[in-house]
Amino acid sequence: MPELIFATNNLHKLQEIQQAVGNKINILSLKDIGCDEDIPETASTLEGNASLKSWYIYSHFHKNCFADDTGLEVVALNGRPGVHSARYAGPGHDHEKNIEKLLAELQGVSNRKARFRTVISLIMNGNEIIFEGIANGNISNQKHGDKGFGYDPVFIPDGYQKSFAEMDLDEKNIISHRGIAVRKLLNYLKSYDK
Ligand code: IMP
């Protein structure tokens, strides 16, 4: 069975992808290949970081691989927190603090438009292909729901009256940035397989 390394140690993401590809491709984590290095995420864009991670793995392990990076881009904040979404509230950051900071920055701001964007960099036999998934929506004034993670409680996707944190994972995946990007990746892998 062909193998593909996913440059992550996030078991949740790994299982999600393995389940979606079925038994056609064996998806390996960083742990599976014995990589415990801190892969640099020093680029200033999501594309740059996804690309840095996947090329790092390809050049060290010479195996087909992919990496992802996601950010929340808020229009009134000129696209912030974007590539800095995970560490928006600074060192010792957690999701609660990130949300608090976001709501504080948007206090009194009427334009609440935002989008989640996921970028996946896939490297097959030395060629890089980029896949993108976008979920458009608005930032609410307060938190709603307790499912999901990250900024989910304050993100109301377009066409819905509820936040990502009020949706089951199945429902969120259909419209989410990551769901869309992953389906593009899987479609590509399926056609590659033929
Ligand atoms: P990562 O690149 O997938 O690790 O995502 C970076 C950061 O973006 C996370 O730490 C979260 O703060 C935020 N994020 C990514 N995906 C989501 C999501 O689906 N919902 C809410 N927040 C997310």
Coordinates of C-alpha atoms and ligand atoms in Angstrom, one line a residue:
M1 CA 0.0 0.0 0.0
P2 CA 1.5 3.5 -0.9
E3 CA 2.4 5.6 2.1
L4 CA 2.0 9.3 2.6
I5 CA 3.3 11.2 5.6
F6 CA 1.1 13.8 7.2
A7 CA 3.4 16.4 8.9
T8 CA 1.4 16.4 12.1
N9 CA 1.1 14.7 15.5
N10 CA -2.5 15.7 15.9
L11 CA -4.1 12.3 16.2
H12 CA -7.6 13.8 15.6
K13 CA -6.6 15.2 12.2
L14 CA -4.7 12.0 11.3
Q15 CA -7.7 9.7 12.0
E16 CA -10.0 12.0 10.1
I17 CA -7.8 11.8 7.0
Q18 CA -7.1 8.1 7.3
Q19 CA -10.8 7.4 7.6
A20 CA -11.5 9.5 4.5
V21 CA -8.8 7.8 2.3
G22 CA -9.8 4.3 3.4
N23 CA -7.3 1.5 2.9
K24 CA -5.9 2.7 -0.4
I25 CA -3.1 4.8 1.2
N26 CA -1.4 4.4 4.5
I27 CA -1.1 7.8 6.3
L28 CA 1.9 8.1 8.6
S29 CA 2.3 10.7 11.3
L30 CA 5.6 12.4 12.3
K31 CA 5.7 10.0 15.3
D32 CA 5.3 7.0 12.9
I33 CA 8.4 8.0 11.0
G34 CA 10.4 8.8 14.2
C35 CA 10.5 12.5 13.6
D36 CA 10.4 14.5 16.8
E37 CA 12.0 17.6 15.5
D38 CA 10.4 21.0 15.9
I39 CA 9.6 21.8 12.3
P40 CA 10.0 25.5 11.6
E41 CA 6.8 27.5 11.2
T42 CA 8.4 30.8 10.6
A43 CA 6.7 32.0 7.4
S44 CA 4.5 35.0 7.2
T45 CA 1.7 33.3 5.3
L46 CA -0.4 30.1 5.7
E47 CA 0.9 28.9 2.3
G48 CA 4.5 29.6 3.4
N49 CA 4.1 27.6 6.7
A50 CA 2.4 24.6 5.1
S51 CA 5.1 24.6 2.4
L52 CA 7.9 24.9 4.9
K53 CA 6.6 21.9 6.8
S54 CA 6.1 19.7 3.8
W55 CA 9.4 20.5 2.2
Y56 CA 11.2 20.0 5.5
I57 CA 9.8 16.4 5.7
Y58 CA 10.4 15.7 2.0
S59 CA 14.0 16.8 2.1
H60 CA 14.8 14.9 5.3
F61 CA 12.8 11.7 4.7
H62 CA 12.5 11.6 0.9
K63 CA 8.9 10.4 1.1
N64 CA 5.6 11.8 -0.3
C65 CA 4.0 14.0 2.3
F66 CA 1.6 16.8 3.1
A67 CA 1.3 19.5 5.7
D68 CA -1.5 22.0 6.6
D69 CA -1.9 25.4 8.2
T70 CA -5.1 27.2 9.2
G71 CA -5.8 30.8 10.3
L72 CA -8.8 33.0 11.1
E73 CA -8.7 36.2 8.9
V74 CA -10.8 39.1 10.2
V75 CA -11.6 41.8 7.7
A76 CA -11.8 44.7 10.2
L77 CA -8.4 43.6 11.6
N78 CA -6.8 43.6 8.1
G79 CA -6.6 39.8 8.1
R80 CA -5.4 39.2 11.6
P81 CA -4.9 37.0 13.5
G82 CA -4.3 34.9 10.3
V83 CA -1.1 33.0 10.4
H84 CA -0.7 33.9 14.1
S85 CA -4.2 32.4 15.1
A86 CA -2.8 29.8 17.5
R87 CA -0.7 32.3 19.4
Y88 CA -2.8 35.4 19.0
A89 CA -3.0 36.2 22.8
G90 CA 0.8 35.6 23.2
P91 CA 2.9 33.2 25.2
G92 CA 0.9 30.8 27.4
H93 CA -2.0 31.3 24.9
D94 CA -5.1 29.2 25.1
H95 CA -8.3 29.2 23.1
E96 CA -10.1 31.2 25.8
K97 CA -7.6 34.0 25.9
N98 CA -7.4 34.1 22.1
I99 CA -11.2 34.6 21.9
E100 CA -11.2 37.2 24.7
K101 CA -8.6 39.2 22.8
L102 CA -10.5 38.9 19.5
L103 CA -13.8 40.1 21.1
A104 CA -11.9 43.0 22.8
E105 CA -10.4 44.1 19.5
L106 CA -13.8 44.0 17.8
Q107 CA -15.6 45.8 20.6
G108 CA -17.9 48.4 19.0
V109 CA -16.8 47.3 15.5
S110 CA -19.8 46.8 13.2
N111 CA -18.0 44.9 10.4
R112 CA -17.7 41.4 11.8
K113 CA -16.8 39.6 8.6
A114 CA -14.2 36.9 8.8
R115 CA -13.1 33.7 7.2
F116 CA -11.2 30.6 8.2
R117 CA -8.7 29.5 5.6
T118 CA -6.8 26.2 5.5
V119 CA -3.9 25.6 3.1
I120 CA -2.5 22.1 2.4
S121 CA 0.8 21.6 0.7
L122 CA 1.2 18.2 -0.8
I123 CA 4.6 17.0 -2.2
M124 CA 4.4 14.0 -4.5
N125 CA 7.7 12.9 -6.1
G126 CA 9.3 16.3 -5.6
N127 CA 6.3 18.3 -7.0
E128 CA 4.3 20.6 -4.7
I129 CA 0.5 21.1 -5.1
I130 CA -1.4 23.5 -2.9
F131 CA -5.0 23.0 -1.9
E132 CA -7.1 25.7 -0.2
G133 CA -10.4 25.7 1.8
I134 CA -12.3 28.8 2.9
A135 CA -15.3 29.2 5.3
N136 CA -16.8 32.7 5.3
G137 CA -18.8 34.0 8.2
N138 CA -19.0 36.6 11.0
I139 CA -17.6 37.0 14.5
S140 CA -20.4 37.1 17.1
N141 CA -20.4 39.4 20.0
Q142 CA -20.2 36.6 22.5
K143 CA -19.5 32.9 22.7
H144 CA -22.1 30.3 21.6
G145 CA -21.8 26.6 22.1
D146 CA -19.2 24.3 23.6
K147 CA -18.3 21.9 20.8
G148 CA -15.3 22.1 18.5
F149 CA -12.2 24.1 19.4
G150 CA -10.3 27.3 18.9
Y151 CA -12.4 30.2 17.7
D152 CA -15.5 28.0 17.0
P153 CA -17.7 29.5 19.7
V154 CA -17.5 33.0 18.0
F155 CA -17.6 32.0 14.4
I156 CA -21.0 32.1 12.7
P157 CA -20.7 30.6 9.2
D158 CA -22.6 32.4 6.4
G159 CA -26.1 31.0 5.9
Y160 CA -26.4 29.8 9.5
Q161 CA -27.8 31.2 12.8
K162 CA -25.4 29.2 14.9
S163 CA -21.7 29.0 15.6
F164 CA -19.3 26.3 14.6
A165 CA -19.3 25.3 18.3
E166 CA -23.0 24.6 18.1
M167 CA -22.5 22.0 15.3
D168 CA -21.6 18.4 15.4
L169 CA -18.3 17.6 13.6
D170 CA -20.1 16.0 10.7
E171 CA -22.1 19.2 10.1
K172 CA -19.1 21.4 10.5
N173 CA -16.9 19.3 8.2
I174 CA -19.3 19.8 5.3
I175 CA -18.9 23.6 5.3
S176 CA -15.6 24.1 7.1
H177 CA -12.3 25.4 5.6
R178 CA -10.5 22.2 6.7
G179 CA -13.2 19.9 5.3
I180 CA -13.1 21.7 2.0
A181 CA -9.3 21.6 1.7
V182 CA -9.2 17.9 2.7
R183 CA -11.8 16.9 0.1
K184 CA -9.7 18.7 -2.6
L185 CA -6.7 16.8 -1.4
L186 CA -8.6 13.5 -1.4
N187 CA -10.0 14.0 -4.9
Y188 CA -6.5 14.7 -6.1
L189 CA -5.2 11.5 -4.4
K190 CA -8.0 9.5 -5.9
S191 CA -7.2 10.6 -9.4
Y192 CA -3.5 10.0 -8.8
D193 CA -4.3 6.5 -7.7
K194 CA -5.9 5.5 -11.0
Ligands
IMP1 P1 -3.8 24.7 12.8 O1 -2.9 25.3 11.7 O2 -4.8 23.7 12.3 O3 -3.0 24.2 14.0 O4 -4.7 26.0 13.4 C1 -4.1 27.1 13.9 C2 -5.0 27.8 14.9 O5 -6.2 28.3 14.1 C3 -5.6 26.9 15.9 O6 -4.8 26.9 17.1 C4 -6.9 27.6 16.2 O7 -6.8 28.6 17.1 C5 -7.4 28.1 14.9 N1 -8.2 27.1 14.2 C6 -7.8 26.3 13.2 N2 -8.9 25.5 12.8 C7 -9.9 26.0 13.5 C8 -11.3 25.6 13.5 O8 -11.8 24.7 12.7 N3 -12.1 26.2 14.4 C9 -11.6 27.2 15.3 N4 -10.4 27.5 15.3 C10 -9.5 27.0 14.4

